[in-house]
Amino acid sequence: GAGVSQTPSNKVTEKGKYVELRCDPISGHTALYWYRQSLGQGPEFLIYFQGTGAADDSGLPNDRFFAVRPEGSVSTLKIQRTERGDSAVYLCASSPGRDDEQYFGPGTRLTVT
Amino acid sequence: AQTVTQSQPEMSVQEAETVTLSCTYDTSESNYYLFWYKQPPSRQMILVIRQEAYKQQNATENRFSVNFQKAAKSFSLKISDSQLGDTAMYFCASHSGNTGKLIFGQGTTLQVKP
């Protein structure tokens, strides 16, 4: 079956612009996670959705970052007023439930110039 | 707060030999899971092996096995009969029982040499 997909695979934007990153989880998975991975580092947790609601958004670095999952499937990570420090690979993962294996997408590489 | 530490930034091994990657962790939770993930240059994070903390028996998946020392909070990965396709970055991770989020270590880059 289809895995987790993320679009775009690469995004280059100018400092100060707004970007949206999309995640399509595996069908039927109720849990969805966003992580951010800087070059040469391990992924860092950003936000966790259970269904439509954000169950844990403690990893969002500041109020420029926001994520939604309005229908409990597709999720969008939104970054306002991008900064060069936002450059990273943004990974999405989904799982059937909170304690199940997380399946990762291929990530979106964001570059802020 | 949970932390995961990988103290070996880079490792190399000859094809067909055995290599062990180290990981230590810290958590205040009683119910948790530990994982090793592999990330090749394609960026796709792939689960290698999973260990439930309440299980004393070390997990094994084909050529991959772990040495889980709960009291020492140590969770190392052993790769036997290394293959060229094992070349990748390997991440150790712990799972928070409260939210399910994964806490990752800094990673170990493994190169398998022919």
mmCIF file of C-alpha atoms in Angstrom:
data_model
loop_
_atom_site.group_PDB
_atom_site.id
_atom_site.type_symbol
_atom_site.label_atom_id
_atom_site.label_comp_id
_atom_site.label_asym_id
_atom_site.label_seq_id
_atom_site.Cartn_x
_atom_site.Cartn_y
_atom_site.Cartn_z
ATOM 1 C CA GLY A 1 0.000 0.000 0.000
ATOM 2 C CA ALA A 2 0.922 3.652 -0.227
ATOM 3 C CA GLY A 3 3.232 5.020 2.403
ATOM 4 C CA VAL A 4 3.414 8.486 3.900
ATOM 5 C CA SER A 5 3.900 11.120 1.229
ATOM 6 C CA GLN A 6 5.112 14.685 1.596
ATOM 7 C CA THR A 7 5.006 17.568 -0.830
ATOM 8 C CA PRO A 8 6.951 19.347 -2.052
ATOM 9 C CA SER A 9 10.101 17.295 -1.737
ATOM 10 C CA ASN A 10 12.181 20.454 -1.905
ATOM 11 C CA LYS A 11 11.223 24.058 -1.273
ATOM 12 C CA VAL A 12 13.386 27.140 -1.668
ATOM 13 C CA THR A 13 11.991 30.390 -0.347
ATOM 14 C CA GLU A 14 13.194 33.850 0.508
ATOM 15 C CA LYS A 15 13.562 35.101 4.040
ATOM 16 C CA GLY A 16 10.306 36.580 5.267
ATOM 17 C CA LYS A 17 8.033 34.539 3.001
ATOM 18 C CA TYR A 18 5.254 32.167 4.049
ATOM 19 C CA VAL A 19 5.449 28.439 3.273
ATOM 20 C CA GLU A 20 3.165 25.434 3.588
ATOM 21 C CA LEU A 21 4.379 21.858 3.772
ATOM 22 C CA ARG A 22 1.945 19.011 3.216
ATOM 23 C CA CYS A 23 1.792 15.501 4.644
ATOM 24 C CA ASP A 24 -0.455 12.673 3.437
ATOM 25 C CA PRO A 25 -0.427 9.919 6.063
ATOM 26 C CA ILE A 26 -1.168 6.266 5.549
ATOM 27 C CA SER A 27 -4.913 5.788 5.221
ATOM 28 C CA GLY A 28 -6.545 4.976 8.543
ATOM 29 C CA HIS A 29 -3.678 6.184 10.709
ATOM 30 C CA THR A 30 -5.076 8.389 13.450
ATOM 31 C CA ALA A 31 -1.756 9.618 14.845
ATOM 32 C CA LEU A 32 0.381 12.070 12.874
ATOM 33 C CA TYR A 33 3.711 13.614 13.853
ATOM 34 C CA TRP A 34 5.888 16.411 12.495
ATOM 35 C CA TYR A 35 9.633 16.473 13.133
ATOM 36 C CA ARG A 36 12.385 18.841 12.038
ATOM 37 C CA GLN A 37 15.858 17.572 11.164
ATOM 38 C CA SER A 38 18.756 19.967 10.850
ATOM 39 C CA LEU A 39 21.825 18.930 8.894
ATOM 40 C CA GLY A 40 23.783 16.195 10.644
ATOM 41 C CA GLN A 41 21.360 16.021 13.567
ATOM 42 C CA GLY A 42 18.593 13.738 14.742
ATOM 43 C CA PRO A 43 14.975 14.697 14.117
ATOM 44 C CA GLU A 44 13.340 16.933 16.717
ATOM 45 C CA PHE A 45 9.674 16.641 17.592
ATOM 46 C CA LEU A 46 7.414 19.523 16.606
ATOM 47 C CA ILE A 47 3.775 18.484 16.999
ATOM 48 C CA TYR A 48 1.536 15.424 17.405
ATOM 49 C CA PHE A 49 -2.033 15.074 16.161
ATOM 50 C CA GLN A 50 -4.506 12.490 17.357
ATOM 51 C CA GLY A 51 -7.315 12.723 14.847
ATOM 52 C CA THR A 52 -8.051 16.360 14.081
ATOM 53 C CA GLY A 53 -6.682 17.836 17.278
ATOM 54 C CA ALA A 54 -3.147 18.731 18.265
ATOM 55 C CA ALA A 55 -2.516 16.559 21.315
ATOM 56 C CA ASP A 56 0.990 17.898 21.897
ATOM 57 C CA ASP A 57 2.445 21.002 20.246
ATOM 58 C CA SER A 58 5.230 21.504 22.763
ATOM 59 C CA GLY A 59 7.926 21.185 20.094
ATOM 60 C CA LEU A 60 6.838 24.119 17.938
ATOM 61 C CA PRO A 61 9.720 26.604 18.294
ATOM 62 C CA ASN A 62 7.657 29.810 18.226
ATOM 63 C CA ASP A 63 4.397 31.308 17.046
ATOM 64 C CA ARG A 64 5.580 31.515 13.434
ATOM 65 C CA PHE A 65 4.959 27.772 13.218
ATOM 66 C CA PHE A 66 1.467 26.346 13.004
ATOM 67 C CA ALA A 67 0.006 23.043 11.864
ATOM 68 C CA VAL A 68 -3.477 21.817 11.039
ATOM 69 C CA ARG A 69 -5.216 18.550 10.300
ATOM 70 C CA PRO A 70 -8.821 19.595 9.674
ATOM 71 C CA GLU A 71 -10.281 16.270 8.555
ATOM 72 C CA GLY A 72 -8.048 13.912 10.480
ATOM 73 C CA SER A 73 -5.989 12.822 7.495
ATOM 74 C CA VAL A 74 -3.858 15.308 5.524
ATOM 75 C CA SER A 75 -1.831 17.748 7.610
ATOM 76 C CA THR A 76 -0.228 21.050 6.681
ATOM 77 C CA LEU A 77 2.684 22.650 8.494
ATOM 78 C CA LYS A 78 2.682 26.402 8.032
ATOM 79 C CA ILE A 79 5.644 28.694 8.635
ATOM 80 C CA GLN A 80 5.213 32.460 8.586
ATOM 81 C CA ARG A 81 7.955 35.041 8.084
ATOM 82 C CA THR A 82 10.550 32.377 7.381
ATOM 83 C CA GLU A 83 14.071 32.820 8.700
ATOM 84 C CA ARG A 84 17.338 31.267 7.509
ATOM 85 C CA GLY A 85 17.412 29.213 10.700
ATOM 86 C CA ASP A 86 14.230 27.446 9.577
ATOM 87 C CA SER A 87 16.209 25.684 6.854
ATOM 88 C CA ALA A 88 15.981 21.951 7.569
ATOM 89 C CA VAL A 89 14.301 18.746 6.478
ATOM 90 C CA TYR A 90 10.756 18.512 7.787
ATOM 91 C CA LEU A 91 9.653 14.936 8.363
ATOM 92 C CA CYS A 92 6.125 13.671 8.814
ATOM 93 C CA ALA A 93 5.209 10.322 10.340
ATOM 94 C CA SER A 94 1.940 8.515 10.944
ATOM 95 C CA SER A 95 0.899 5.522 13.017
ATOM 96 C CA PRO A 96 -2.307 3.579 13.674
ATOM 97 C CA GLY A 97 -2.270 4.760 17.277
ATOM 98 C CA ARG A 98 -0.077 6.542 19.773
ATOM 99 C CA ASP A 99 1.896 3.468 20.848
ATOM 100 C CA ASP A 100 2.334 1.932 17.405
ATOM 101 C CA GLU A 101 5.258 2.045 15.004
ATOM 102 C CA GLN A 102 5.646 5.373 13.234
ATOM 103 C CA TYR A 103 6.012 5.302 9.463
ATOM 104 C CA PHE A 104 7.980 8.208 8.052
ATOM 105 C CA GLY A 105 7.617 10.108 4.837
ATOM 106 C CA PRO A 106 10.602 11.126 2.695
ATOM 107 C CA GLY A 107 10.600 14.644 4.099
ATOM 108 C CA THR A 108 10.547 18.146 2.640
ATOM 109 C CA ARG A 109 13.866 19.929 2.436
ATOM 110 C CA LEU A 110 13.235 23.615 3.145
ATOM 111 C CA THR A 111 15.891 26.140 2.234
ATOM 112 C CA VAL A 112 15.440 29.765 3.246
ATOM 113 C CA THR A 113 17.718 32.145 1.343
ATOM 114 C CA ALA B 1 12.603 15.084 30.176
ATOM 115 C CA GLN B 2 13.780 12.247 28.027
ATOM 116 C CA THR B 3 17.241 12.325 26.478
ATOM 117 C CA VAL B 4 19.041 10.011 24.088
ATOM 118 C CA THR B 5 22.796 10.100 23.552
ATOM 119 C CA GLN B 6 24.852 8.520 20.793
ATOM 120 C CA SER B 7 28.528 9.085 21.434
ATOM 121 C CA GLN B 8 29.904 7.685 18.170
ATOM 122 C CA PRO B 9 29.479 10.216 15.343
ATOM 123 C CA GLU B 10 31.053 7.881 12.768
ATOM 124 C CA MET B 11 31.809 4.184 12.513
ATOM 125 C CA SER B 12 33.137 1.954 9.783
ATOM 126 C CA VAL B 13 33.183 -1.810 9.311
ATOM 127 C CA GLN B 14 34.369 -4.235 6.691
ATOM 128 C CA GLU B 15 31.748 -6.078 4.723
ATOM 129 C CA ALA B 16 30.678 -9.356 6.413
ATOM 130 C CA GLU B 17 32.007 -8.288 9.799
ATOM 131 C CA THR B 18 30.115 -7.287 12.940
ATOM 132 C CA VAL B 19 29.712 -3.786 14.327
ATOM 133 C CA THR B 20 28.063 -2.410 17.467
ATOM 134 C CA LEU B 21 26.542 1.063 17.747
ATOM 135 C CA SER B 22 26.128 2.539 21.215
ATOM 136 C CA CYS B 23 23.232 4.435 22.746
ATOM 137 C CA THR B 24 22.350 5.596 26.229
ATOM 138 C CA TYR B 25 19.103 7.180 27.304
ATOM 139 C CA ASP B 26 17.433 8.750 30.268
ATOM 140 C CA THR B 27 13.753 8.740 31.102
ATOM 141 C CA SER B 28 11.537 9.056 34.143
ATOM 142 C CA GLU B 29 8.753 7.024 32.549
ATOM 143 C CA SER B 30 8.112 3.442 33.549
ATOM 144 C CA ASN B 31 6.491 2.455 30.266
ATOM 145 C CA TYR B 32 8.573 3.257 27.222
ATOM 146 C CA TYR B 33 9.921 1.809 24.002
ATOM 147 C CA LEU B 34 13.309 2.069 22.357
ATOM 148 C CA PHE B 35 14.074 2.030 18.661
ATOM 149 C CA TRP B 36 16.860 2.012 16.144
ATOM 150 C CA TYR B 37 16.128 3.762 12.858
ATOM 151 C CA LYS B 38 18.200 3.746 9.687
ATOM 152 C CA GLN B 39 18.327 6.796 7.407
ATOM 153 C CA PRO B 40 20.082 6.332 4.052
ATOM 154 C CA PRO B 41 20.907 9.319 1.818
ATOM 155 C CA SER B 42 17.369 9.129 0.404
ATOM 156 C CA ARG B 43 16.230 10.621 3.768
ATOM 157 C CA GLN B 44 13.640 7.893 4.292
ATOM 158 C CA MET B 45 13.648 6.910 7.985
ATOM 159 C CA ILE B 46 13.331 3.139 8.266
ATOM 160 C CA LEU B 47 12.640 1.226 11.461
ATOM 161 C CA VAL B 48 15.353 -1.367 12.120
ATOM 162 C CA ILE B 49 14.347 -2.784 15.475
ATOM 163 C CA ARG B 50 12.101 -2.066 18.452
ATOM 164 C CA GLN B 51 12.383 -2.992 22.138
ATOM 165 C CA GLU B 52 9.666 -2.754 24.754
ATOM 166 C CA ALA B 53 11.186 -1.697 28.081
ATOM 167 C CA TYR B 54 9.137 -4.210 30.068
ATOM 168 C CA LYS B 55 10.596 -7.117 28.111
ATOM 169 C CA GLN B 56 13.844 -8.555 29.441
ATOM 170 C CA GLN B 57 14.600 -10.488 26.279
ATOM 171 C CA ASN B 58 16.681 -8.601 23.741
ATOM 172 C CA ALA B 59 14.946 -7.970 20.412
ATOM 173 C CA THR B 60 16.342 -9.563 17.255
ATOM 174 C CA GLU B 61 15.516 -8.954 13.595
ATOM 175 C CA ASN B 62 17.559 -11.120 11.236
ATOM 176 C CA ARG B 63 21.110 -9.659 11.261
ATOM 177 C CA PHE B 64 20.174 -6.933 13.743
ATOM 178 C CA SER B 65 20.017 -7.420 17.494
ATOM 179 C CA VAL B 66 20.099 -5.203 20.548
ATOM 180 C CA ASN B 67 21.750 -5.370 23.944
ATOM 181 C CA PHE B 68 19.243 -3.738 26.275
ATOM 182 C CA GLN B 69 20.638 -3.000 29.739
ATOM 183 C CA LYS B 70 17.738 -1.374 31.565
ATOM 184 C CA ALA B 71 19.526 -0.574 34.816
ATOM 185 C CA ALA B 72 22.399 1.047 32.940
ATOM 186 C CA LYS B 73 19.985 2.732 30.500
ATOM 187 C CA SER B 74 21.960 1.395 27.606
ATOM 188 C CA PHE B 75 20.599 0.202 24.264
ATOM 189 C CA SER B 76 23.213 -0.841 21.716
ATOM 190 C CA LEU B 77 22.646 -2.190 18.213
ATOM 191 C CA LYS B 78 24.669 -5.062 16.806
ATOM 192 C CA ILE B 79 24.786 -5.597 13.061
ATOM 193 C CA SER B 80 26.114 -8.996 12.033
ATOM 194 C CA ASP B 81 27.410 -9.931 8.591
ATOM 195 C CA SER B 82 27.464 -6.272 7.545
ATOM 196 C CA GLN B 83 26.382 -5.538 3.985
ATOM 197 C CA LEU B 84 27.117 -2.577 1.732
ATOM 198 C CA GLY B 85 23.434 -1.662 1.901
ATOM 199 C CA ASP B 86 23.754 -1.108 5.633
ATOM 200 C CA THR B 87 25.679 2.095 4.937
ATOM 201 C CA ALA B 88 23.507 4.848 6.413
ATOM 202 C CA MET B 89 22.990 7.084 9.402
ATOM 203 C CA TYR B 90 21.572 5.219 12.398
ATOM 204 C CA PHE B 91 19.464 6.870 15.051
ATOM 205 C CA CYS B 92 18.577 5.582 18.474
ATOM 206 C CA ALA B 93 15.232 6.840 19.768
ATOM 207 C CA SER B 94 13.009 6.564 22.804
ATOM 208 C CA HIS B 95 9.257 6.770 22.743
ATOM 209 C CA SER B 96 7.285 8.833 25.212
ATOM 210 C CA GLY B 97 4.433 6.785 26.639
ATOM 211 C CA ASN B 98 2.407 9.942 27.199
ATOM 212 C CA THR B 99 2.285 11.343 23.677
ATOM 213 C CA GLY B 100 4.082 8.829 21.524
ATOM 214 C CA LYS B 101 6.620 11.351 20.307
ATOM 215 C CA LEU B 102 10.071 10.027 19.524
ATOM 216 C CA ILE B 103 13.184 11.512 21.105
ATOM 217 C CA PHE B 104 16.187 10.914 18.839
ATOM 218 C CA GLY B 105 19.893 10.787 19.471
ATOM 219 C CA GLN B 106 22.392 12.672 17.359
ATOM 220 C CA GLY B 107 23.001 9.752 15.053
ATOM 221 C CA THR B 108 25.924 7.555 14.035
ATOM 222 C CA THR B 109 27.085 7.464 10.442
ATOM 223 C CA LEU B 110 27.988 3.903 9.534
ATOM 224 C CA GLN B 111 30.056 3.087 6.470
ATOM 225 C CA VAL B 112 30.409 -0.490 5.330
ATOM 226 C CA LYS B 113 33.564 -0.975 3.291
ATOM 227 C CA PRO B 114 33.953 -3.611 0.589
#
